[in-house]
Every structure is written in C-alpha cells, then in structure tokens.
XYZ file of C-alpha atoms in Angstrom:
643
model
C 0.000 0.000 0.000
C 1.827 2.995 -1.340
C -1.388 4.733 -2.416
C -3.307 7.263 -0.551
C -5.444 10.381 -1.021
C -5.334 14.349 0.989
C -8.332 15.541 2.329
C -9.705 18.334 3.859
C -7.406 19.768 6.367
C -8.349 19.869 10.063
C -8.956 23.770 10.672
C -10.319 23.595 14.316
C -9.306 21.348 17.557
C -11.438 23.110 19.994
C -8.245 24.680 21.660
C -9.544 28.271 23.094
C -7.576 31.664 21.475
C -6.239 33.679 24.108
C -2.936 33.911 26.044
C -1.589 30.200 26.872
C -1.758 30.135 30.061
C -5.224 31.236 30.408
C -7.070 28.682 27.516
C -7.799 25.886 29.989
C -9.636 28.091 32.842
C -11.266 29.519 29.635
C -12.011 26.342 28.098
C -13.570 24.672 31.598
C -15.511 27.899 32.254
C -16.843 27.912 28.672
C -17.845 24.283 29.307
C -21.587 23.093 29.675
C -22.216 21.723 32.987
C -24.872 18.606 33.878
C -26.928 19.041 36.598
C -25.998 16.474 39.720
C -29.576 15.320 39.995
C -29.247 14.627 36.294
C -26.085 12.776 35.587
C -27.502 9.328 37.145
C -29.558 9.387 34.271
C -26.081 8.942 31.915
C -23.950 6.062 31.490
C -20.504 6.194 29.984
C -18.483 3.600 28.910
C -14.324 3.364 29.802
C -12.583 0.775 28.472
C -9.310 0.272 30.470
C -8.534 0.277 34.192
C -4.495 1.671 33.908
C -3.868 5.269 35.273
C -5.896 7.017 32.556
C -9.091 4.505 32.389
C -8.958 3.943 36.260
C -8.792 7.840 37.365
C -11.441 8.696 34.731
C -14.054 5.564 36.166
C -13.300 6.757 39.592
C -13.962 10.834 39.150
C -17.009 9.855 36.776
C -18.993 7.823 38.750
C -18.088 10.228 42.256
C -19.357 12.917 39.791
C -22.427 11.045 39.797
C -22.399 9.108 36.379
C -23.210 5.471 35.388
C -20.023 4.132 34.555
C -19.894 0.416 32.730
C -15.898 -0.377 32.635
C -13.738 -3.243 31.281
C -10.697 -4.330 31.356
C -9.141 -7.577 30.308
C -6.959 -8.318 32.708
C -8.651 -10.687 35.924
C -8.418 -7.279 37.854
C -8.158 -3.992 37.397
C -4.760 -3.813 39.366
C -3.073 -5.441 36.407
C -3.593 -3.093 34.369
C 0.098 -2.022 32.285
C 0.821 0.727 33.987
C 2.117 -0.773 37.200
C 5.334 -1.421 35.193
C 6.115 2.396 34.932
C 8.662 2.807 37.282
C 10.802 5.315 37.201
C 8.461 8.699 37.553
C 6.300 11.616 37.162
C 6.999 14.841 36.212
C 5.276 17.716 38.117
C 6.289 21.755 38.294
C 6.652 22.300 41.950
C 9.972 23.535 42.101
C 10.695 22.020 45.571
C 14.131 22.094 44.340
C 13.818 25.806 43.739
C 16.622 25.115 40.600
C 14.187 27.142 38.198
C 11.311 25.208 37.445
C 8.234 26.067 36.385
C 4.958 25.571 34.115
C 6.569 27.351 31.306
C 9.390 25.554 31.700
C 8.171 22.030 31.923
C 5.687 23.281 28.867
C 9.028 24.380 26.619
C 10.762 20.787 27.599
C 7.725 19.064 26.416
C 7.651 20.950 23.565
C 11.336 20.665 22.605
C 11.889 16.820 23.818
C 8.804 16.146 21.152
C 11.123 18.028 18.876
C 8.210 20.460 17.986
C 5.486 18.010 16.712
C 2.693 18.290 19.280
C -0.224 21.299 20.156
C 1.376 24.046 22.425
C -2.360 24.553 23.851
C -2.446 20.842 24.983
C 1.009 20.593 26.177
C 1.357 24.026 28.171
C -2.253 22.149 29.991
C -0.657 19.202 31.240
C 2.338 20.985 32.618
C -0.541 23.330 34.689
C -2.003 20.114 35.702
C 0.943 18.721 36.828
C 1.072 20.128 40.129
C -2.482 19.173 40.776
C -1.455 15.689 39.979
C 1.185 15.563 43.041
C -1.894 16.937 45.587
C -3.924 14.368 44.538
C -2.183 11.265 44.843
C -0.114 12.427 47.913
C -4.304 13.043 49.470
C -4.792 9.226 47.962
C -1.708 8.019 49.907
C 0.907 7.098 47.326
C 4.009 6.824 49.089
C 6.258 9.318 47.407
C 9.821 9.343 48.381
C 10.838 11.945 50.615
C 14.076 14.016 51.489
C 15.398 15.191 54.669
C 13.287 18.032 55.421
C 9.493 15.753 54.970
C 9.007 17.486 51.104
C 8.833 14.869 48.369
C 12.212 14.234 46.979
C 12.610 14.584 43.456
C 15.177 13.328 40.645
C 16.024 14.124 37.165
C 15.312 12.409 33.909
C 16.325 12.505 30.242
C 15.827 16.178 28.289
C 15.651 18.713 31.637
C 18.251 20.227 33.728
C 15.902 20.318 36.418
C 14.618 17.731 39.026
C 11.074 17.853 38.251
C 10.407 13.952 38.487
C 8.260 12.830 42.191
C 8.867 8.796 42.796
C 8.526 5.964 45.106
C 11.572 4.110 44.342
C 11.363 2.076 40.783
C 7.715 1.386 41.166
C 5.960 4.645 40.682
C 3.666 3.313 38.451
C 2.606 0.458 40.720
C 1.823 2.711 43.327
C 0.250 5.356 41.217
C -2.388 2.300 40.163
C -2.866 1.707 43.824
C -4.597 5.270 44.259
C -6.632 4.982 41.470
C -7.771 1.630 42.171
C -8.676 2.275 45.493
C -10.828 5.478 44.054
C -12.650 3.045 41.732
C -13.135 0.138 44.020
C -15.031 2.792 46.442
C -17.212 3.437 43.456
C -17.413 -0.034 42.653
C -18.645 -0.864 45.995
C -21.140 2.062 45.930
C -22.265 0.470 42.809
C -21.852 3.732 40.972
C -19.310 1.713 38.324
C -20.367 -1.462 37.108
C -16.720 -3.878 36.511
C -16.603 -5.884 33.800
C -12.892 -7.656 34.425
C -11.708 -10.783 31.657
C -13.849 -8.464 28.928
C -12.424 -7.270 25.945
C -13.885 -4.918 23.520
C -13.921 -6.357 20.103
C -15.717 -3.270 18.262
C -17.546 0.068 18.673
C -20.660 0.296 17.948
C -21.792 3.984 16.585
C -25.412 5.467 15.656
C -26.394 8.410 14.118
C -22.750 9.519 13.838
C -22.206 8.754 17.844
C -20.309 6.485 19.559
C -23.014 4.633 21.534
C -21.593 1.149 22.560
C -19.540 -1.595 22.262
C -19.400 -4.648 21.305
C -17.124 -6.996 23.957
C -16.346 -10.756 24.264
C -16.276 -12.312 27.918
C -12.962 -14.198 28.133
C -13.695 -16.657 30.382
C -17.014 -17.879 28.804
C -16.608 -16.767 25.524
C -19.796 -14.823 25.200
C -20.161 -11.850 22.933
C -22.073 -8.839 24.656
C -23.058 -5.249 23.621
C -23.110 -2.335 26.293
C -24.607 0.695 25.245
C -24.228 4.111 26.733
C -24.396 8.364 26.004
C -20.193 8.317 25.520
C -17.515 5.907 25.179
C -13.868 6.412 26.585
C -11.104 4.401 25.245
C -8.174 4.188 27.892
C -6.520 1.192 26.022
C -2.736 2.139 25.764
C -0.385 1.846 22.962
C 0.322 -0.104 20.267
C 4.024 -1.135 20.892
C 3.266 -4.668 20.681
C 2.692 -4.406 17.335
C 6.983 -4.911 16.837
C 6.801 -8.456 18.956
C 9.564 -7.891 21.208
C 8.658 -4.521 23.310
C 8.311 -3.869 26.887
C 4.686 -3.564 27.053
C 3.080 -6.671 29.044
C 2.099 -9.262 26.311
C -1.695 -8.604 26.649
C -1.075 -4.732 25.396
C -2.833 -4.599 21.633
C -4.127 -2.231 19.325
C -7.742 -3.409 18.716
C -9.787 -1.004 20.262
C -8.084 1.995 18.663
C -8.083 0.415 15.105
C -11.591 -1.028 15.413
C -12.443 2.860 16.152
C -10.902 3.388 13.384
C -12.271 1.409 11.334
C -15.527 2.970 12.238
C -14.890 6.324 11.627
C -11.945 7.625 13.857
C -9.060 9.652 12.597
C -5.372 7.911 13.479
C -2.928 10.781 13.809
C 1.011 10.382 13.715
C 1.341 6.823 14.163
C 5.265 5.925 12.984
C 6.081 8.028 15.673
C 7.142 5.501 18.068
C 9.257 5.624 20.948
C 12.562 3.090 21.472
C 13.588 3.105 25.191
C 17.519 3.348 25.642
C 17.656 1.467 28.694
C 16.298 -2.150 28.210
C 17.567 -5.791 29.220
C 19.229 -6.769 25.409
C 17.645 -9.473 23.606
C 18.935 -13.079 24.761
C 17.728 -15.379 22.101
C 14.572 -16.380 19.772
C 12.769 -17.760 22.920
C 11.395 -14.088 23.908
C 8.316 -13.236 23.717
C 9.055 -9.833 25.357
C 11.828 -7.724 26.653
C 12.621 -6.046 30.056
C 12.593 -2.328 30.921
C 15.146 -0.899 33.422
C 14.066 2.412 34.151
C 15.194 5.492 32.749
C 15.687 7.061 36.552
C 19.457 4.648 36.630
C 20.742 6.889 34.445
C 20.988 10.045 36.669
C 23.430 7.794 38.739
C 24.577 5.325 36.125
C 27.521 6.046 33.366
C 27.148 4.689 30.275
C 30.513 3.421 27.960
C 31.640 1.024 25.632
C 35.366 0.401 25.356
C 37.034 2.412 23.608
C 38.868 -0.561 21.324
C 36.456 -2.523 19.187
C 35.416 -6.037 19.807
C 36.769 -5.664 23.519
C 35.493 -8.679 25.239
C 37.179 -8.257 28.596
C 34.984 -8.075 31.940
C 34.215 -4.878 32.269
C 35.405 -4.092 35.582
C 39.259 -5.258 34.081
C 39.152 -1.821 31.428
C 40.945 0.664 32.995
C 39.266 4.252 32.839
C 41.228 5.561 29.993
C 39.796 2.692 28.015
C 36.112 3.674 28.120
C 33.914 5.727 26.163
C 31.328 7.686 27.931
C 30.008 8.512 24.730
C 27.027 10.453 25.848
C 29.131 12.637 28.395
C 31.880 13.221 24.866
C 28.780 14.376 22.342
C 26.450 15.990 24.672
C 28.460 17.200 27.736
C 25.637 19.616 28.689
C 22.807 16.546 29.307
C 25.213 14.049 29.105
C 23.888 10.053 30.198
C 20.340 12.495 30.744
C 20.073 13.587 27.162
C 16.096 12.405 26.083
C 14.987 8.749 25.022
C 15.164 9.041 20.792
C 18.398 10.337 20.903
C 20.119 7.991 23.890
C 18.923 5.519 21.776
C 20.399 6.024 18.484
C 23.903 6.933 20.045
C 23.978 3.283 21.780
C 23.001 1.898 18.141
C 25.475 4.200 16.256
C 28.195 2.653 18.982
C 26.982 -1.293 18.404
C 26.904 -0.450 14.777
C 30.386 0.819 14.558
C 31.762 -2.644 16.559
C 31.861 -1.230 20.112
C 28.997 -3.023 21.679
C 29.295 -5.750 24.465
C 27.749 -8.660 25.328
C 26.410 -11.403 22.861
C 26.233 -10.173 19.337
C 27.558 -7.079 19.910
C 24.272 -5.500 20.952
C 24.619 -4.019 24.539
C 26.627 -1.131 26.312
C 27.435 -0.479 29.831
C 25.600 1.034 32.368
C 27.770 0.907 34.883
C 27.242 2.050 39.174
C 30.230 1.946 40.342
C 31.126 5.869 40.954
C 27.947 6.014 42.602
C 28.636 3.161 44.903
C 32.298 4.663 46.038
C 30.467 8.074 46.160
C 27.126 7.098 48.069
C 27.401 3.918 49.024
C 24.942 0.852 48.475
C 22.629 1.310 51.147
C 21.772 4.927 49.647
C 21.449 3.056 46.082
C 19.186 0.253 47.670
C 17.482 2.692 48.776
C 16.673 4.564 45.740
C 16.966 1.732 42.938
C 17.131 -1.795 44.967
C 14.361 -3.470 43.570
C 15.293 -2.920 39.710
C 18.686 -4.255 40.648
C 17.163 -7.264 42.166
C 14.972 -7.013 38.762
C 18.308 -6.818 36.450
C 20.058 -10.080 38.947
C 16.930 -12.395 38.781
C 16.620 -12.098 34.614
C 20.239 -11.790 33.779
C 22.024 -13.715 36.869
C 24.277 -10.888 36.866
C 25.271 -8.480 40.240
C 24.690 -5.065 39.027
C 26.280 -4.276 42.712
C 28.930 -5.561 40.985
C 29.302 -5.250 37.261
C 27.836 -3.016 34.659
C 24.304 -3.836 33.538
C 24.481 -4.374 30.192
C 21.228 -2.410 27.804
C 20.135 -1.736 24.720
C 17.245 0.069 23.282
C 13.818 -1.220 22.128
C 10.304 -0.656 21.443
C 8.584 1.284 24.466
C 5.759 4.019 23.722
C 3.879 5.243 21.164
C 3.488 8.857 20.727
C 0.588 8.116 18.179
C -2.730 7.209 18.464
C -6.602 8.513 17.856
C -6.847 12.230 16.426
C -8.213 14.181 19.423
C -9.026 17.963 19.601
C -8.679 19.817 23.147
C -11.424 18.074 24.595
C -9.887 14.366 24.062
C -12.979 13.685 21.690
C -11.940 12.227 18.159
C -13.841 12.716 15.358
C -16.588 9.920 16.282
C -18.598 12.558 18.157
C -19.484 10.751 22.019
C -15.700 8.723 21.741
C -13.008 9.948 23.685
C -9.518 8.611 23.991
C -6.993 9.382 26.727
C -3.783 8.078 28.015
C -1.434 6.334 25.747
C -4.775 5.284 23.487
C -4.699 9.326 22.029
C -1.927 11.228 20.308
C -2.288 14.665 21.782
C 0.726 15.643 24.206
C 4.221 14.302 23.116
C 4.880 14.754 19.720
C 7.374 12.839 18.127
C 9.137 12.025 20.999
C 7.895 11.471 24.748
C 10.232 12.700 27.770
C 10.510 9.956 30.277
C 8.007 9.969 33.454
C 5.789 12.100 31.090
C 3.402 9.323 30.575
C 2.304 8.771 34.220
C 1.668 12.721 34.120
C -0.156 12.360 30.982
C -2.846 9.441 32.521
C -3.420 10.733 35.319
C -4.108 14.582 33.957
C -6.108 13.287 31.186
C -8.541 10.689 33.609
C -8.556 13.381 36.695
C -8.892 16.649 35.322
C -9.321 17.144 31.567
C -11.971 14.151 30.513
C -14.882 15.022 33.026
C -15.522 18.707 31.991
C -15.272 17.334 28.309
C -17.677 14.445 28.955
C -20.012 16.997 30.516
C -20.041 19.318 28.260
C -20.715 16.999 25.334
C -23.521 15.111 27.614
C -25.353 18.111 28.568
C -25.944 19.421 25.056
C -27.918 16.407 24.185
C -30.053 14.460 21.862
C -29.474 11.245 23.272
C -32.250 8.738 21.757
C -33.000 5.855 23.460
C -30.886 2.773 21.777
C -32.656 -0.315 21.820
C -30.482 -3.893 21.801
C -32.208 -4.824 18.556
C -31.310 -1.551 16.821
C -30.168 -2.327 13.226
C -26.885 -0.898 13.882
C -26.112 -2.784 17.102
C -27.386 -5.798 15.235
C -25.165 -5.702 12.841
C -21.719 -4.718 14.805
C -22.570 -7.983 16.653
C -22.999 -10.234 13.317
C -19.870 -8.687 12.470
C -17.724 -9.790 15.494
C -19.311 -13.237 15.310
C -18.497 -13.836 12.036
C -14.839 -12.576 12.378
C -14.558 -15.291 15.744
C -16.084 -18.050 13.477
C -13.630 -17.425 10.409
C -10.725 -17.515 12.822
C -11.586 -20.664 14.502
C -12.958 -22.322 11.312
C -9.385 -21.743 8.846
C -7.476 -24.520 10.698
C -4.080 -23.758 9.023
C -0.824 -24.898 9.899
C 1.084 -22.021 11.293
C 0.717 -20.347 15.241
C -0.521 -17.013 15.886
C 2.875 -16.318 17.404
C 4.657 -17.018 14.403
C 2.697 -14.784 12.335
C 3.464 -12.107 14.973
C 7.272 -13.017 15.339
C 7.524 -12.232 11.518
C 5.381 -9.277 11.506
C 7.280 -7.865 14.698
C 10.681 -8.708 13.184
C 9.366 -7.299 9.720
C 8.763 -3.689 11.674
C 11.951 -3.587 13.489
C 14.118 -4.301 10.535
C 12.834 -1.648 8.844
C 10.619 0.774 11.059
C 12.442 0.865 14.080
C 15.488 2.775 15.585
C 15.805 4.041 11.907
C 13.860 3.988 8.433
C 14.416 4.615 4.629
C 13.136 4.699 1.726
C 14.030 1.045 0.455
C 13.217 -0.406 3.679
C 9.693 1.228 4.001
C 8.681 0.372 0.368
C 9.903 -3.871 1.158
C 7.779 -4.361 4.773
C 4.901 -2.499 2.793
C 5.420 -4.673 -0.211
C 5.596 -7.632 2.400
C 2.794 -7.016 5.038
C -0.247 -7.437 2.664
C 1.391 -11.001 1.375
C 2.083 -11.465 5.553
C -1.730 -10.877 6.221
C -2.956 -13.039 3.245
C -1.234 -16.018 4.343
C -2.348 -15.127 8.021
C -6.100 -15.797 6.788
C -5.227 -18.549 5.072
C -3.099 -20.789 6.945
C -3.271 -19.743 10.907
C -3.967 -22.179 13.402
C -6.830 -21.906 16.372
C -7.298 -24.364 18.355
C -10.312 -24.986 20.758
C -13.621 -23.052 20.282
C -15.140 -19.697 20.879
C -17.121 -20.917 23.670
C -14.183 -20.958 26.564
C -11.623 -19.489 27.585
C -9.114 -19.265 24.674
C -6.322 -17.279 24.751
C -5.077 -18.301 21.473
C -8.652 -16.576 19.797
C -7.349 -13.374 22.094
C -3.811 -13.274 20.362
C -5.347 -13.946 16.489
C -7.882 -11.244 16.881
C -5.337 -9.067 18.286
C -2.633 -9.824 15.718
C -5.006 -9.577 12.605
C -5.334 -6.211 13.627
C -1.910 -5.658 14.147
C -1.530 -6.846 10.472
C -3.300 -4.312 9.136
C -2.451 -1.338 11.659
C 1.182 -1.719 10.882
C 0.421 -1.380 7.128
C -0.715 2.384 8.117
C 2.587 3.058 10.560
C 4.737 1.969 7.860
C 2.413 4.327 4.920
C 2.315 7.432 7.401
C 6.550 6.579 8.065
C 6.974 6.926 4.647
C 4.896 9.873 3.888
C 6.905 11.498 6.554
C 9.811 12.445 4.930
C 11.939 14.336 7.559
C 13.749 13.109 10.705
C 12.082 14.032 13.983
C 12.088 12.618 17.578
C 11.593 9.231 17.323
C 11.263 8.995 13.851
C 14.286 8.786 12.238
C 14.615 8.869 8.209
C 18.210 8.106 7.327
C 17.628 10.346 4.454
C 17.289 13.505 6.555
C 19.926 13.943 9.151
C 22.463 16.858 9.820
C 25.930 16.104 9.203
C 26.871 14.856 12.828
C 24.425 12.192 12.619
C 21.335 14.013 13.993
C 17.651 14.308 13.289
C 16.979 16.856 10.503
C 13.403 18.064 10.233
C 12.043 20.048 7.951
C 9.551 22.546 9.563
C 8.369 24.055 6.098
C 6.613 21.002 4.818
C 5.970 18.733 8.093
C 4.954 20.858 10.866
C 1.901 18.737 10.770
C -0.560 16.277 12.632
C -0.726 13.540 10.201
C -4.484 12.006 10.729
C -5.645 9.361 8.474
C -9.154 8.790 7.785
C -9.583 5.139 6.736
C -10.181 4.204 3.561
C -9.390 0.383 3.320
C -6.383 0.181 0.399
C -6.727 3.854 0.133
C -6.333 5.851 3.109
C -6.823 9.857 2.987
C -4.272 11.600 4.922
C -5.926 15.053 6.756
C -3.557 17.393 7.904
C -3.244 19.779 11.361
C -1.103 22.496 11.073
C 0.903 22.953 13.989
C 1.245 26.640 14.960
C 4.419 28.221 17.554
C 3.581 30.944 19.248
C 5.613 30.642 22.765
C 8.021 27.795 21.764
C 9.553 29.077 18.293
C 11.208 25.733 16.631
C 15.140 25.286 16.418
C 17.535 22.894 15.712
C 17.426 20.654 18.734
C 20.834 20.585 20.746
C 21.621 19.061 24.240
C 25.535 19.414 23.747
C-alpha cells in the first residue's frame, strides 16, 4: 500500500484563542455543565482500568455518572501501567533550581522536537502540580528528602529535578490510588466492573459512539453495552513490533476497530525506542525487560574504547572507556532524552563497540555512585530494579555493569483528538497512551504517568459533561439495526478464525510481523526499507487468513482466539505506521529517516513542509491523509541541541 489520497485539512481542535496560560480556565468555564440530579440518568463507557481509564471511572462515577468499565486483565490492578517505574513529572519547584509551568511546557515541547499542540502541552504541565496533591491526598508513598518534602530526581531532556517517585515502582503505586478510588465506586455500585472483557468493536449510531461490542474471556460470550459516551483508555500499540516492553496482553484493537468505524489515526510511525532495556537473549522471547530510565541520573554509560573488547568490564581501565554520551552531549550528558540515547547506543553497536552477545549491549555501569554514596543509599533509591536486572540476567549489578540496549517502548501516536480528548466519532473519547495529543514525536521519560493521570482526573470530566449536557441522546434499543449488525460482524470474524485450521501459530505470524517492523521501522527507516515491509505485510496478512492455526472453540476461555484477533489487527495497523513513516519524509524525535539527518548524525526536520498532525481517515487500500497544522507561538522551533 503505497497509495493514498489528501483531504480536507483539520482547521479547528477546539483549543480556546487567548494567552496560553489562560485557555484551559477559559475552556472549563466555557464548558456546559450537567446538573448532579441529572447525571444518574447517563452512562458512559471506559474501556481500560491503567492510570488514565482507572482515574477517569473513579472521578465519573463520584461525579455522579453510570459508569460500565472493562478491562481484560482478571483485575483492574493489572492493568500495564504498574510497570512504569521510574516517575512523574510535576512543576513544583521544591528544588527551587528554576522550574516552572513554562518551563516544563518548553521541555515538552522541545523533547517532542516540535510536533505536538502548544495549547495541549502548556495544559498538562498546569495540571501537573495538581497531579502531586492528589495522589499524595490518595496516599501514594512518594519518596521523601530530609526536610518531609517529596524528593525529586532528574530524567532525560531537563536540567531540572522535576520527576516525584517511590523508588522504581511509581507506576505500581500510582495504580494503587486509582484503584482504590474506583473500588469505592465499585462498591457504591456507581461503576459497574466488567474484568476478563475485551472490547472487540464500537458500535456507533447516528454519527455517535453509543456502545460496544465486547467478548467475555472466560465464557466466551459476545455482549453489547450501550451508553451516552464511550472512553477508550486502552494504551499503545508497541506490541505491534513483537519484542517490546509492554506486558504481552497490550494490543491495538480497540483503537483500530475505532478506526475502522470512523476515527481519525494521527502520527502513528512516531514511536518511541527506550535506551535502557535488558538486550535481547535469544529467539525464545516473547518480550523484553525495561530498566528504568531514573538509573541513568546515577549510572555512566561506555563502551570500550577498542572494538570487539570482550574483557569483563570491571578489568578496562578508565582511559579505556567511552562515555560517549558525556563526549557528544556534555551539557545533558547520560540524561540527554529517550530518541536520541537511543540512536547513540546503536550508532556505537553499529560501529563494533557493543558488548555482550552479538555485539548489541553497552554499559551502564554504578560503580562511581557506589564509592560516592554507598549501596545502602542506592538500595534505597533503585534496589528493587537491581534485584529485577540479577533475577533475569544472573548478573550483580552491585557488581558489574548492567548491560542495555534500546527497544520498542511508547507510542506517541494514536486517535486524532481535539482539546477536549474527543476524536472525530462525536461521544468517543480517547486518553492516556490510546490518544496522540501531548508528546509529539518524541515522549520525555516519566511524562506518561503525568499524561494518565491529567487526562482521567482533570481534563476528561468537563469534556464528557459538556458533550452530555448538550444532548439528543435517543434511546438505543439492543435490537437496533446498527447494534445488530456490529454484533454479526464480530461473530463472524470469531467463526472465520476458529474455522481456517491452518498450519502455522498465531505467534509465528506475529514473530515475523514484529521482526518485519523492526528491521525496517524501528530505531531508523528509509526509503528502500519502508517500500519492502509495505510490499511484504499485505502477502504477511494473506497467508495469516489462510493458513493460521486456532485451536479450541469460541465458547471458553481461549487465549489463542485473544492473540489472532489481536494480531489480525496488528496486520493491518502496521500497514498504516509503515504508509504514514513513509509519507513522513523528515527526521524528527523518534522517527528517524536516514535520508534527513544533519551532518553529525542528527535528526533533521524540515519545519516548512511537516509541521503537521498527520491524521488518516480510513479508507481500506486507500487511506486519505488530513492534515493539522501545527502553529508556535511561545516555543519558536530550532535545531534541537543538548551538547
């Protein structure tokens, strides 16, 4: 698929006019409002319990709404984001080193290398600090330093210490607060759980999004829930390349089938490789390991300096090592941001410096921190990801360098939203990972949490009740035509799975689709590389419908029916990343176009012709690509430099 058609242009996204930092208060007082005594009389659908999907349940239902949620994990608990562990960005300043809003607003900005909405961004960075009140009132156990303030610590793209934690499980413990908000609303009956579900379309009347269509795991029933507005809260689509650190039950399905119905995808080749992963030990993975991006304020990273140097790293003396980062950017140095830590670890394996087996690690290595701390202090602030690094790799990082190397993390892209998180389905919302809005083309690290948490708490229920109380809500019947046929859809697509009886495994299908991505969509694209996996895919997906295997029936619990319905759509969604990666052509953030770099090796955009949202509107073999201009009024773009 090298086809596709422009449309229209997207002229409005609902952002207010005005000076920056006054367009939220603007937008929230311009905002409908539904009466208390009224909103029982709505029920709103959120799909997804993480951080995003969990805070929005909660502050829906104590607003007063009928919330129907699902997740498909067994609990809500399990939900992805308790493996975020390093952080969350917030403006407080407790550090009083210069922080600010405007200042966390211009990182954003610049670490996305100046492809997202200065309206949405400079909003989460206000929200930020109302993030920190909230979960400290919810309990989360935030470190703290000397004094009883919440201790702080840097991450990649800021010279400040912005970033609140509780050890290397921030994430985890984030989850805890908003699962204990929606289990009091589950108790109070006020949100109606729906846990081992998984939403398998959307159902949408009269232009709305009204329902969806969801299977039961466990018994294999196929259900419709209708409702006045549906919020997806269903993460990213990093899965899609196989081998990522997203838990293996992450998946794309609920954005694409949204898609599919009617919902604009915007940016989606701009995907996000974490620098600071467990390498790749053989074809036996199914996933790889994250070690959190907080190691590097304390952690060095070299190579030696001689190629092909296989000696333990603790036996190469000083003068020996590379500390490559701290040599090309000595003003960020091992904190430089995610996209370009990355590429300067692959640029060193590439050249014949890498370590470990096949040359595909480097060094992360403790042990200034230990002679200048000592280990209780980095117990203290990083124990349990060392015990994480020794149980997986039988290796004392007490000890010995870890050994990383980057891989498929985050997606920046998702579902087209305007200010109010609605996408173009009017009545569907996406938040979280699931939407596109805040990061651009590259995501600073422990901007994700901030991200969930401000989209489910504080920006989705004025939206949601200002698009409920303006109305015309018709009653929808179960038999309606339309919800009728959604379902005869789904049932169909279950029985032609179960009913090809081929020869090859879902897994395989996704081990060659993931590989197929990586090769040529990954850490870096071009031209010839795009044009082969999009010459391949469609060939890939054919022989997916006509030869995979499904055993067991639709009628039980079958996770092997979960994985084919969740890689058929990754066969097709990846067709789109790889189009929109090749319509692209610049360099920017994560997306990297070996075409378009700067003489030292660096992304190379080119503002004058892509300083665009790319949203695609689907079209089946012909997609139409609708573009949003991106406008700089308070962050003017420049060549991005951390030296």
């Amino acid at each position: 698929m090298l086809e596709y058609s422009v449309g229209a242009p997207i002229a409005d996204t609902r952002a207010p006019a005005g000076e920056i930092a006054n367009r939220w208060g603007d937008r929230k007082f311009g905002a409908k409002l539904v009466n208390p005594a009224n909103r029982r009389k709505h029920r709103v659908i959120v799909v997804g319990t993480g951080l995003a999907g969990g805070a929005a349940g909660a502050t829906l239902a104590e607003q007063g709404y009928h919330v129907i949620q699902f997740c498909f994990q067994d609990s809500p608990r399990r939900a992805h984001s308790v493996a975020a562990q390093g952080g969350i960005n917030a403006a407080k300043n407790y550090r009083n080193d210069g922080d600010s809003v405007y200042r966390l607003f211009y990182d954003t900005v610049k670490g996305g290398d100046f492809r997202s909405r200065e309206s949405n961004v400079y909003r989460l960075a206000e929200i930020s600090n109302q993030i920190i009140d909230q979960c400290v009132a919810q309990g989360v156990p935030f470190a703290r330093e000397y004094g009883g303030l919440l201790d702080t610590r840097s991450f990649g793209g800021v010279q400040v210490q912005r970033t609140f934690y509780a050890r290397g499980q921030t994430g985890q413990q984030l989850l805890i607060g908003a699962y204990q908000a929606l289990s009091r609303q589950i108790d109070a009956g006020s949100v109606e759980m729906h846990a081992r579900t998984e939403m398998l379309d959307l159902v949408v009347i009269d232009g709305k999004a009204r329902g969806i269509v969801a299977r039961d795991l466990v018994t294999g029933q196929v259900q419709t829930h209708l409702a006045d507005a549906v919020v997806l809260a269903t993460g990213g689509y990093g899965n899609l390349f196989y081998l990522s650190t997203n838990a293996k039950g992450s998946n794309a399905s609920a954005i694409w089938r949204a898609h599919k119905r009617g919902a604009y995808l915007a940016n989606p080749c701009f995907t996000q490789i974490h620098p600071t992963c467990i390498p790749r030990s053989g074809e036996h993975q199914s996933k790889l390991t994250l070690m959190s991006e907080s190691l590097r304020n304390d952690g060095r990273i070299w190579v030696p300096k001689e190629k092909g140097d296989s000696r333990p790293p603790n036996q190469i003396p000083e003068d020996e090592r590379d500390y490559y980062l701290e040599r090309i950017y000595p003003s960020f140095g091992n904190l430089v941001p995610r996209d370009i830590a990355s590429r300067a670890a692959k640029n060193q394996c590439d050249a014949g410096f890498g370590v470990g087996p096949g040359g595909l690690g480097v060094y992360l290595d403790f042990a200034d921190a230990l002679e200048r701390m000592g280990r209780p202090a980095i117990e203290e602030k990083y124990g349990n990801l060392f015990d994480m690094y020794a149980q997986i790799t039988a290796e004392n990082p007490y000890e010995t360098p870890m050994r990383i190397y980057p891989a498929i993390h985050y997606t920046m892209g998702g579902l087209w939203v305007d200010y109010d998180l609605q996408t173009t389905i009017p009545g569907l919302f996406a938040i979280g990972e699931a939407n596109f809005s805040d990061h651009g083309a590259n995501r600073l690290g422990a901007s994700a949490l901030m991200q969930g948490l401000a989209d489910g708490y504080f920006v989705l229920p004025p939206a949601i009740n200002d698009y409920l109380a303006r109305g015309g809500f018709d009653e929808v019947k179960p038999d309606h035509p339309a919800v009728t046929q959604v379902e005869s859809e789904v049932e169909e697509r279950l029985t032609r799975l179960l009913s090809i009886d081929g020869t090859r495994t879902v897994d395989s299908f996704h081990r060659e689709l993931g590989m197929l991505m990586w090769d040529h969509c990954g850490m870096s694209r071009n031209e010839a590389g795009l044009r082969k996996a999009l010459e391949r895919i469609p060939a890939l997906r054919d022989e997916f419908w006509r030869s995979v295997k499904v055993p067991g029936t639709g009628e039980q619990l079958n996770q092997e029916l979960e994985k084919a319905n969740r890689v058929a759509d990754f066969l097709e969604f990846g067709e789109l990343l790889l189009l929109d990666a090749w319509a692209r052509e610049e360099s920017c953030g994560g997306h990297f176009r070996e075409e378009h770099q700067t003489p030292d090796g660096e992304a190379q955009r080119d503002d004058e012709n892509f300083s665009y949202v790319a949203a695609w509107e689907y079209g089946g073999k012909n997609p139409v690509l609708h573009k949003e201009d991106l406008e700089f009024t308070y962050v003017h773009p420049t060549q991005r430099s951390y030296t």
